[in-house]
Structure formats: structure tokens, C-alpha cells
Amino acid sequence: MDIKIALFMMGIVLILISIGMGNDIAIKDFESTGSPLLDPLQVIVEQFKDTFSKAGLIILILGGYTAYMTSIGANDVTVQLLTKPIGKVKSVYVLVPIVFLLGNLLSLVIPSASTLAILLLATLYPVLKQAKMSTLTIAAIIATSATIIPTPLGSDNVAIAEELAKYAQFADMNVTNYVFSYHAIVSLPTLLFIALVHYLWQKRMDKKLEHTGHHEEIEVQKVDEIKGGSLFKAVYGILPVFPIILLLISFILELTAGITISIGVESAVLVSLILAIICELIRHKGDKAVLSNTEKFFEGMGKVFPIVALIVAASVFVTGLKSIGLINELQQSMGHLQGGNVSFILPLIMVALTALIVLLSGSGIALFFAMVPLMVPLAEAAGISPIAISIPMGLAGNLFRAVSPVAAVVLIIAGTLKLDPLDIIKRTSVPMISGVVFMFILSMIFFL
């Protein structure tokens, strides 16, 4: 069942139960419609309004910018600039960690794991086959490309930063601070560790493969070489990541020089969009079609609306849980976890629950969005930092996705390369599970 509809339905049912129990609906200053049957729908309306004014707007703008970068060919330029040097590396197994890290870097430009996999199959598969890399190794690397790169443009990072900012202890929190101050110090070492495990595991599995024969060779259509001069490629190669560059510069200036330039994700994206339009006008010598093509930005906003709807659905579900009093009960039950040597239990439970849901559903973010509003109350009840929950849970969701045989990215690669999804999972499971363990230990060291 579609996760959004399931969350909306359960939220409505729980709110109706809470009304029947005589409880108030757990939304600050909620104004009843006067009808118990209409109040749950009013909750949905209120949550849409609240989400659109915060994380929802950021996600829509990011979706629009990604779509516009694709329409003007900037994403293709970035991908080809980064992947071209791969052909010069002669050692197959040296390529394994390089391509894994490169794929994660490219997820800054193309955040969808499925879309990135399709693109990498077209651009990297022929190059890697020419280097005599096994098909299963290629499949494993591409399946694990979009994982935990620290980016302020990620919808999950946007959602948790917005939620943390509601509480006094994180009053000045924004997504840039969350990513560069907390996320990156765990995710970057974890990516390097996974790259090393990939190298060792794929090499070991390939030796086993030599005794069982080789898979059928697949012809994947190559992407045409981007035409244009070095200035064009340099400018258009930077445009897709220009919002991140702006946010990173702002963060570094504040950290090192004490210069505060208040630039949010929305502003960074809009500045980048204006710059991209100017570049397009120069490139096409003022052709009015350039301005017409900006429609792709707004179409792109529409395409990511399901992510916003998922956040709203999760909020409605959590409102239902709060309204029936379940959250208060959970908070009380967490009281015995305060202090001592057992404070890691709550984060461990959340990671285990994430693993279960991701393996069954193939979605790395659905449960995370549903739990975002609960992280601070549960963490406070357990006497730990909310960061000790949000970092391991968010990273675990994205890492475990490549271990699920029903994940879209795994099925796409399996279908394209004519492989059994379970064979791909055998190649991705050890690097990803090792990464989860490493990430969890680091998170507990830094944030518990």
C-alpha cells in the first residue's frame, strides 16, 4: 500500500479514536470545525499549511532547480566531467572505491538513487567493462552510489533541521549547520570506510565468481559526448552544485572569520537559478525560448510534491499518536534509559526498526519522515541528544536501501544487467551493513 495513503488513513483513524476518548487534538492552538468527522481533515489542512511554510517550500524549490539543470544539460556536463578521468585508471580494484565515492559525489547533483543508477549504467558501465570489471561488481557499486553524502539539499536533512529548530536548545539550527556541524563528521568517515570494505569484499567475491563462470555481457547504450568549449563545460559543470558552494562559503565564513551571511537553501537556489538563466541567455544569444524553458523549474517543483505529501502524511500520523496519548506513554517508558551505560539503547532500537522497514519496503526515508517529530521528545525522555537519534537513523535508512531486494534502485540495475536481485544484495550487504555499524559507533562517540 502506498506509504502516504497508509499514514494519512492511520492518522485519521487515530485522531477519531482520540476524539472518542475525549482527548484534545495534539496541535497547538487547533481550532475545531465543530464536527468530529471533519476535524481530522482540518488537521491535514493545518499540517499542509505548516509544511509548506517550512521544509515543504525548500523541497519544492530544490526539485525545480534539479529539473531545470537537467533541461539545460548542466547535469550531463557535471556527470561527464567527473566520470571522464575514470577511463585512465587501469587497476580494476582501485576503481572500486573511486567509483563508489564518485557515485556518492554525483548524488549531490542527482539526488534520486534510481535516476542516478540509470545514468551511471549509461555512462560508467561501458568504461568499467572495458577495464574488465565484473558485472556484479559494477552492479554493487552503482546500487550503493546514492547513500549518505552530506548535503544541505537533501529532503531528509531539511526536515530534521526544521524540526530541531522548533526547540529552544536548537533555536539557531538550519540545514547548513545540521549537515556541516553534525552529519558530515559521521558520514564522511563512514563513506571512506565503506569504500575500503567495497574494495576488499568485491575482490573476494570476484575470486569466487571465477569458479562459477561469468554473467552474460550486456550492451548498455552510451551517452553522447557533450559538445562545447572548456568555458562552457566549466560553468555548466559548476551550476548544479552552485547552491551547495554558496551554503558552504557562508558556513566557512561564519566559522572562521565570524562573518555572518544569512543565506538559506531557498535563497542559494534562487541565486543559482538566476545565474543559470543569465548563462543560458548568453549561450543562446538572448533567444526568448530560454525564458520559456524556465517552465521546467515549476514542472520540477510539481514532480517532488509527493515528498512534501509524505512529510505531511507522517505529521498527521504523529498527531494521531500524540492525541491518543501514546507518545506520553513512550516518553515515560524511556525514563529508565537515562544515564548509565544503556543510553545507546534508544538509538539502537530506532536503527533496528529502520532496517526492518527499509528491507521490507525498499524506501530509505519513509520511516525517517514519520519519526522526525518524535525524535526530540523521545530523546529528551531518554536523557540523550536528539542528534544521537537523527544521525544514525537517517544514515541507516539510506545505507540499508541498497540491501533491500525490493528497492527500486536494485530492481532497475538487476533488470538492466539481467542479474538476480539477490546476487546484487550479496555484493552490497557486507559494505552497507559494515557502514551502518561503523556509523552507529561514531554517532554514539560524538553525540551520546
XYZ file of N, CA and C in Angstrom, residues 146-339:
582
model
N 24.091 6.354 -4.342
C 23.369 7.431 -3.637
C 23.097 6.989 -2.208
N 23.987 7.339 -1.297
C 23.798 6.901 0.096
C 23.772 8.077 1.064
N 24.928 8.443 1.635
C 24.905 9.373 2.779
C 25.806 10.579 2.575
N 25.971 11.035 1.356
C 26.782 12.230 1.134
C 26.173 13.396 1.913
N 26.970 14.151 2.684
C 26.400 15.263 3.463
C 26.021 16.432 2.567
N 24.743 16.678 2.434
C 24.280 17.771 1.583
C 23.119 18.525 2.220
N 23.174 19.846 2.242
C 22.042 20.635 2.760
C 20.853 20.639 1.802
N 20.996 19.982 0.644
C 19.899 19.921 -0.311
C 19.073 18.646 -0.157
N 19.443 17.772 0.783
C 18.693 16.539 0.997
C 17.397 16.782 1.748
N 16.298 16.208 1.255
C 14.990 16.454 1.877
C 14.939 15.945 3.312
N 15.637 14.833 3.613
C 15.635 14.318 4.985
C 16.375 15.257 5.927
N 17.483 15.837 5.448
C 18.232 16.792 6.271
C 17.436 18.075 6.495
N 16.736 18.518 5.465
C 15.881 19.705 5.582
C 14.809 19.478 6.642
N 14.180 18.310 6.605
C 13.075 18.008 7.524
C 13.544 17.972 8.975
N 14.669 17.311 9.247
C 15.124 17.201 10.638
C 15.626 18.545 11.148
N 16.285 19.330 10.311
C 16.762 20.650 10.740
C 15.596 21.561 11.104
N 14.544 21.523 10.293
C 13.345 22.327 10.574
C 12.704 21.901 11.887
N 12.680 20.597 12.145
C 12.064 20.102 13.373
C 12.901 20.487 14.597
N 14.212 20.336 14.512
C 15.076 20.680 15.640
C 14.984 22.165 15.979
N 14.824 23.006 14.951
C 14.772 24.457 15.157
C 13.555 24.891 15.974
N 12.564 24.003 16.133
C 11.375 24.339 16.911
C 11.654 24.344 18.412
N 12.775 23.767 18.814
C 13.090 23.622 20.238
C 14.182 24.608 20.648
N 14.086 25.098 21.880
C 14.966 26.167 22.359
C 16.446 25.800 22.255
N 16.796 24.540 22.536
C 18.204 24.148 22.521
C 18.810 24.169 21.118
N 17.952 24.163 20.083
C 18.431 24.223 18.701
C 17.806 25.415 17.962
N 17.586 26.494 18.695
C 16.852 27.642 18.136
C 17.501 28.214 16.883
N 18.814 28.189 16.804
C 19.523 28.763 15.657
C 19.850 27.729 14.585
N 19.274 26.550 14.696
C 19.597 25.475 13.761
C 19.019 25.749 12.373
N 19.833 25.545 11.350
C 19.338 25.490 9.975
C 19.986 24.286 9.303
N 19.543 23.978 8.105
C 20.005 22.745 7.469
C 21.508 22.775 7.184
N 22.063 23.948 6.902
C 23.510 24.054 6.653
C 24.300 23.689 7.903
N 23.895 24.236 9.057
C 24.570 23.918 10.314
C 24.432 22.436 10.663
N 23.231 21.910 10.452
C 22.987 20.496 10.782
C 23.897 19.583 9.962
N 23.988 19.861 8.669
C 24.763 18.988 7.783
C 26.258 19.107 8.033
N 26.770 20.334 8.093
C 28.220 20.514 8.188
C 28.756 20.369 9.613
N 27.908 20.594 10.618
C 28.371 20.500 12.007
C 28.149 19.122 12.616
N 27.160 18.380 12.124
C 26.813 17.089 12.722
C 26.892 15.932 11.722
N 26.135 16.051 10.639
C 26.038 14.979 9.643
C 27.408 14.625 9.064
N 28.150 15.630 8.626
C 29.399 15.397 7.882
C 30.468 14.700 8.713
N 30.522 14.982 10.016
C 31.598 14.398 10.815
C 31.396 12.891 11.038
N 30.190 12.413 10.737
C 29.948 10.968 10.781
C 29.912 10.389 9.365
N 29.217 11.058 8.449
C 29.001 10.489 7.114
C 30.278 10.415 6.277
N 31.151 11.415 6.367
C 32.363 11.399 5.545
C 33.318 10.258 5.933
N 33.645 10.082 7.226
C 34.472 8.922 7.587
C 33.801 7.595 7.224
N 32.467 7.547 7.357
C 31.741 6.313 7.029
C 31.852 5.987 5.547
N 31.751 6.994 4.691
C 31.886 6.773 3.251
C 33.273 6.217 2.911
N 34.301 6.756 3.530
C 35.661 6.256 3.287
C 35.812 4.810 3.776
N 35.211 4.514 4.916
C 35.254 3.153 5.448
C 34.532 2.183 4.513
N 33.356 2.575 4.027
C 32.591 1.714 3.113
C 33.376 1.492 1.820
N 34.046 2.545 1.345
C 34.848 2.413 0.122
C 35.922 1.337 0.299
N 36.554 1.307 1.474
C 37.569 0.299 1.761
C 36.950 -1.100 1.811
N 35.800 -1.230 2.499
C 35.128 -2.532 2.593
C 34.699 -3.002 1.209
N 34.188 -2.072 0.382
C 33.814 -2.397 -1.002
C 34.999 -3.035 -1.733
N 36.142 -2.399 -1.615
C 37.352 -2.879 -2.295
C 37.657 -4.325 -1.889
N 37.653 -4.579 -0.589
C 38.006 -5.909 -0.088
C 36.932 -6.944 -0.425
N 35.667 -6.561 -0.265
C 34.569 -7.510 -0.466
C 34.382 -7.870 -1.942
N 34.416 -6.865 -2.833
C 34.219 -7.151 -4.264
C 35.378 -7.997 -4.797
N 36.580 -7.745 -4.303
C 37.741 -8.536 -4.730
C 37.572 -9.992 -4.295
N 37.107 -10.196 -3.078
C 36.898 -11.551 -2.558
C 35.793 -12.268 -3.326
N 34.686 -11.563 -3.593
C 33.558 -12.176 -4.296
C 33.897 -12.482 -5.752
N 34.724 -11.644 -6.370
C 35.123 -11.898 -7.757
C 35.972 -13.159 -7.863
N 36.781 -13.430 -6.849
C 37.582 -14.659 -6.861
C 36.682 -15.881 -6.822
N 35.590 -15.787 -6.046
C 34.612 -16.883 -6.016
C 33.922 -17.013 -7.364
N 33.653 -15.862 -7.997
C 32.939 -15.845 -9.276
C 33.731 -16.550 -10.369
N 35.047 -16.505 -10.276
C 35.900 -17.140 -11.292
C 35.664 -18.640 -11.369
N 35.205 -19.239 -10.286
C 34.989 -20.686 -10.258
C 33.580 -21.070 -10.696
N 32.703 -20.076 -10.872
C 31.302 -20.371 -11.229
C 30.918 -19.869 -12.609
N 31.855 -19.257 -13.346
C 31.527 -18.751 -14.676
C 31.142 -17.297 -14.637
N 30.992 -16.697 -15.805
C 30.702 -15.274 -15.916
C 29.273 -15.037 -16.378
N 28.753 -13.881 -16.027
C 27.412 -13.496 -16.463
C 27.428 -13.026 -17.907
N 26.264 -13.029 -18.486
C 26.112 -12.574 -19.876
C 26.536 -11.114 -20.002
N 27.239 -10.814 -21.077
C 27.652 -9.440 -21.327
C 26.462 -8.636 -21.843
N 26.235 -7.478 -21.273
C 25.082 -6.652 -21.623
C 25.550 -5.407 -22.349
N 24.866 -5.082 -23.406
C 25.166 -3.839 -24.116
C 24.283 -2.728 -23.560
N 24.901 -1.719 -22.988
C 24.156 -0.567 -22.472
C 24.460 0.638 -23.357
N 23.404 1.311 -23.763
C 23.574 2.441 -24.687
C 24.451 3.532 -24.069
N 25.429 3.971 -24.819
C 26.324 5.011 -24.346
C 25.684 6.387 -24.496
N 26.079 7.305 -23.620
C 25.613 8.685 -23.696
C 26.547 9.464 -24.619
N 25.975 10.279 -25.495
C 26.782 11.061 -26.422
C 27.667 12.051 -25.674
N 28.850 12.283 -26.191
C 29.775 13.254 -25.613
C 29.193 14.658 -25.689
N 29.284 15.409 -24.593
C 28.798 16.784 -24.558
C 29.717 17.662 -25.416
N 29.112 18.406 -26.335
C 29.885 19.299 -27.195
C 29.957 20.684 -26.562
N 31.092 21.351 -26.721
C 31.228 22.702 -26.204
C 32.649 22.973 -25.746
N 32.966 24.260 -25.580
C 34.301 24.660 -25.170
C 34.542 24.453 -23.693
N 35.772 24.705 -23.277
C 36.152 24.491 -21.881
C 35.432 25.453 -20.931
N 35.187 26.707 -21.372
C 34.467 27.674 -20.531
C 33.032 27.213 -20.293
N 32.385 26.755 -21.363
C 31.012 26.248 -21.249
C 30.955 25.076 -20.271
N 31.878 24.120 -20.417
C 31.871 22.940 -19.559
C 32.185 23.298 -18.103
N 33.092 24.262 -17.908
C 33.440 24.669 -16.543
C 32.249 25.314 -15.838
N 31.599 26.256 -16.527
C 30.467 26.979 -15.932
C 29.281 26.046 -15.708
N 28.920 25.290 -16.731
C 27.744 24.425 -16.617
C 28.009 23.217 -15.725
N 29.280 22.848 -15.581
C 29.612 21.775 -14.658
C 29.461 22.189 -13.202
N 29.628 23.486 -12.923
C 29.525 24.009 -11.560
C 28.076 24.340 -11.185
N 27.266 24.738 -12.150
C 25.901 25.207 -11.858
C 25.078 24.243 -10.987
N 25.074 22.922 -11.267
C 24.236 22.036 -10.440
C 24.602 22.025 -8.960
N 25.878 22.265 -8.650
C 26.296 22.244 -7.235
C 26.529 23.651 -6.682
N 26.182 24.684 -7.455
C 26.437 26.053 -7.015
C 25.696 26.423 -5.727
N 24.439 25.951 -5.526
C 23.786 26.246 -4.230
C 24.576 25.713 -3.046
N 25.163 24.510 -3.197
C 25.962 23.934 -2.106
C 27.217 24.769 -1.877
N 27.828 25.237 -2.968
C 29.030 26.068 -2.845
C 28.714 27.340 -2.063
N 27.586 27.974 -2.371
C 27.179 29.192 -1.665
C 26.971 28.922 -0.175
N 26.271 27.824 0.132
C 25.996 27.486 1.529
C 27.283 27.140 2.272
N 28.201 26.464 1.601
C 29.465 26.085 2.214
C 30.334 27.313 2.493
N 30.354 28.256 1.540
C 31.112 29.504 1.734
C 30.560 30.272 2.933
N 29.226 30.359 3.004
C 28.576 31.055 4.118
C 28.945 30.406 5.456
N 28.932 29.067 5.488
C 29.247 28.336 6.716
C 30.703 28.545 7.124
N 31.630 28.482 6.161
C 33.061 28.647 6.445
C 33.363 30.063 6.926
N 32.736 31.070 6.305
C 32.956 32.459 6.716
C 32.510 32.684 8.161
N 31.373 32.097 8.505
C 30.860 32.248 9.874
C 31.763 31.511 10.868
N 32.281 30.364 10.447
C 33.082 29.526 11.334
C 34.477 30.100 11.563
N 35.087 30.647 10.502
C 36.491 31.078 10.581
C 36.673 32.571 10.822
N 35.836 33.385 10.175
C 36.024 34.838 10.252
C 34.959 35.537 11.085
N 33.970 34.798 11.539
C 32.893 35.407 12.322
C 31.970 36.278 11.494
N 32.068 36.165 10.164
C 31.200 36.950 9.267
C 29.908 36.178 9.045
N 28.805 36.757 9.448
C 27.513 36.077 9.312
C 26.782 36.575 8.072
N 26.648 35.692 7.100
C 25.849 35.978 5.909
C 24.664 35.020 5.942
N 23.518 35.558 6.255
C 22.336 34.712 6.425
C 21.756 34.338 5.070
N 22.171 33.179 4.562
C 21.640 32.699 3.291
C 21.083 31.296 3.509
N 19.809 31.151 3.254
C 19.163 29.859 3.409
C 19.235 29.067 2.113
N 18.757 27.840 2.172
C 18.767 26.990 0.977
C 17.937 27.616 -0.125
N 16.774 28.163 0.247
C 15.891 28.758 -0.769
C 16.607 29.886 -1.511
N 17.258 30.783 -0.759
C 17.954 31.914 -1.379
C 19.113 31.444 -2.247
N 19.861 30.448 -1.755
C 21.004 29.925 -2.516
C 20.546 29.336 -3.846
N 19.432 28.631 -3.818
C 18.908 28.026 -5.052
C 18.408 29.105 -6.011
N 17.729 30.119 -5.497
C 17.206 31.179 -6.365
C 18.337 31.991 -6.997
N 19.395 32.259 -6.222
C 20.570 32.948 -6.787
C 21.167 32.104 -7.914
N 21.279 30.812 -7.678
C 21.843 29.903 -8.680
C 20.955 29.825 -9.921
N 19.636 29.849 -9.693
C 18.697 29.803 -10.822
C 18.844 31.040 -11.701
N 18.932 32.209 -11.059
C 19.095 33.457 -11.826
C 20.398 33.418 -12.623
N 21.466 32.943 -11.978
C 22.755 32.825 -12.665
C 22.651 31.874 -13.856
N 21.941 30.757 -13.671
C 21.777 29.782 -14.758
C 21.008 30.376 -15.932
N 19.971 31.151 -15.629
C 19.180 31.782 -16.697
C 20.033 32.781 -17.471
N 20.860 33.558 -16.747
C 21.761 34.509 -17.410
C 22.744 33.770 -18.320
N 23.288 32.663 -17.818
C 24.222 31.861 -18.631
C 23.526 31.334 -19.890
N 22.281 30.897 -19.745
C 21.531 30.390 -20.886
C 21.254 31.492 -21.910
N 20.944 32.708 -21.423
C 20.692 33.836 -22.334
C 21.955 34.196 -23.114
N 23.108 34.156 -22.435
C 24.382 34.435 -23.111
C 24.683 33.337 -24.130
N 24.476 32.103 -23.702
C 24.775 30.949 -24.571
C 23.912 30.960 -25.833
N 22.648 31.327 -25.689
C 21.710 31.301 -26.819
C 21.452 32.698 -27.401
N 22.333 33.645 -27.044
C 22.308 34.984 -27.624
C 20.940 35.665 -27.478
N 20.394 35.596 -26.252
C 19.165 36.314 -25.937
C 17.897 35.716 -26.496
N 17.929 34.495 -26.957
C 16.737 33.834 -27.503
C 15.636 33.763 -26.438
N 14.427 34.186 -26.815
C 13.308 34.201 -25.869
C 12.919 32.792 -25.409
N 13.313 31.790 -26.187
C 12.998 30.410 -25.795
C 13.639 30.045 -24.462
N 14.727 30.742 -24.113
C 15.401 30.489 -22.828
C 14.446 30.769 -21.672
N 13.719 31.875 -21.779
C 12.775 32.224 -20.703
C 11.598 31.264 -20.669
N 11.184 30.791 -21.846
C 10.097 29.809 -21.888
C 10.515 28.510 -21.216
N 11.787 28.169 -21.346
C 12.288 26.917 -20.781
C 12.318 26.922 -19.249
N 12.209 28.110 -18.646
C 12.177 28.169 -17.175
C 10.932 27.476 -16.619
N 9.970 27.172 -17.492
C 8.787 26.415 -17.065
C 9.200 25.062 -16.470
N 10.356 24.547 -16.911
C 10.840 23.261 -16.392
C 11.087 23.333 -14.883
N 11.450 24.518 -14.397
C 11.672 24.704 -12.960
C 10.386 24.423 -12.190
N 9.278 24.986 -12.679
C 7.995 24.835 -11.981
C 7.428 23.427 -12.169
N 7.688 22.829 -13.315
C 7.279 21.437 -13.513
C 8.038 20.521 -12.557
N 9.314 20.836 -12.365
C 10.122 20.054 -11.432
C 9.616 20.160 -10.005
N 9.110 21.341 -9.638
C 8.530 21.508 -8.306
C 7.351 20.560 -8.116
N 6.556 20.432 -9.172
C 5.395 19.542 -9.094
C 5.789 18.082 -8.932
N 6.902 17.703 -9.552
C 7.311 16.291 -9.518
C 7.780 15.839 -8.136
N 8.261 16.774 -7.313
C 8.708 16.380 -5.966
C 7.619 16.598 -4.915
N 6.429 16.992 -5.358
C 5.336 17.193 -4.400
C 5.037 15.937 -3.576
N 5.168 14.710 -4.151
C 4.927 13.521 -3.317
C 5.806 13.454 -2.069
N 7.021 14.017 -2.122
C 7.877 14.028 -0.931
C 7.272 14.933 0.137
N 6.754 16.089 -0.291
C 6.092 17.001 0.640
C 4.857 16.328 1.242
N 4.101 15.642 0.380
C 2.899 14.942 0.850
C 3.262 13.859 1.863
N 4.409 13.204 1.669
C 4.855 12.181 2.609
C 5.151 12.793 3.982
N 5.782 13.966 3.987
C 6.077 14.650 5.254
C 4.775 15.027 5.962
N 3.808 15.539 5.198
C 2.509 15.910 5.774
C 1.804 14.675 6.329
N 1.806 13.587 5.550
C 1.151 12.354 5.994
C 1.781 11.850 7.297
N 3.105 11.920 7.364
C 3.803 11.497 8.585
C 3.415 12.384 9.765
N 3.274 13.687 9.526
C 2.882 14.626 10.593
C 1.475 14.330 11.100
N 0.561 14.003 10.177
C -0.810 13.667 10.568
C -0.819 12.394 11.410
N -0.023 11.402 10.992
C 0.078 10.149 11.740
C 0.605 10.407 13.153
N 1.653 11.216 13.263
C 2.240 11.520 14.574
C 1.249 12.314 15.431
N 0.483 13.207 14.809
C -0.565 13.941 15.543
C -1.557 12.965 16.156
N -1.910 11.925 15.394
C -2.809 10.901 15.916
C -2.197 10.159 17.088
N -0.916 9.810 16.971
C -0.226 9.115 18.072
C -0.179 9.977 19.329
N 0.104 11.272 19.138
C 0.153 12.185 20.279
C -1.230 12.346 20.904
N -2.252 12.426 20.058
C -3.608 12.699 20.543
C -4.164 11.568 21.390
N -3.801 10.315 21.068
C -4.317 9.201 21.886
C -3.470 8.973 23.131
N -2.380 9.738 23.256
C -1.557 9.663 24.462
C -0.405 8.678 24.386
N -0.196 8.077 23.215
C 0.852 7.066 23.099
C 2.250 7.654 23.282
N 2.454 8.872 22.782
C 3.780 9.485 22.882
C 4.143 9.751 24.339
N 3.163 10.194 25.127
C 3.423 10.406 26.559
C 3.831 9.097 27.242
N 3.154 8.002 26.853
C 3.494 6.701 27.419
C 4.917 6.285 27.025
N 5.269 6.530 25.764
C 6.619 6.195 25.297
C 7.675 7.013 26.038
N 7.379 8.293 26.227
C 8.328 9.157 26.934
C 8.557 8.667 28.363
N 7.474 8.250 29.020
C 7.599 7.747 30.388
C 8.402 6.451 30.423
N 8.174 5.598 29.414
C 8.878 4.313 29.386
C 10.363 4.500 29.097
N 10.732 5.650 28.496
C 12.131 5.924 28.204
C 12.878 6.464 29.425
N 12.145 6.800 30.473
C 12.770 7.410 31.641
C 13.871 6.565 32.249
N 13.698 5.238 32.223
C 14.701 4.361 32.852
C 15.974 4.244 32.032
N 15.954 4.790 30.801
C 17.159 4.726 29.967
C 18.115 5.881 30.239
N 17.705 6.818 31.073
C 18.540 7.992 31.307
C 19.844 7.615 32.002
N 20.940 8.164 31.452
C 22.255 7.977 32.067
C 22.755 6.546 31.982
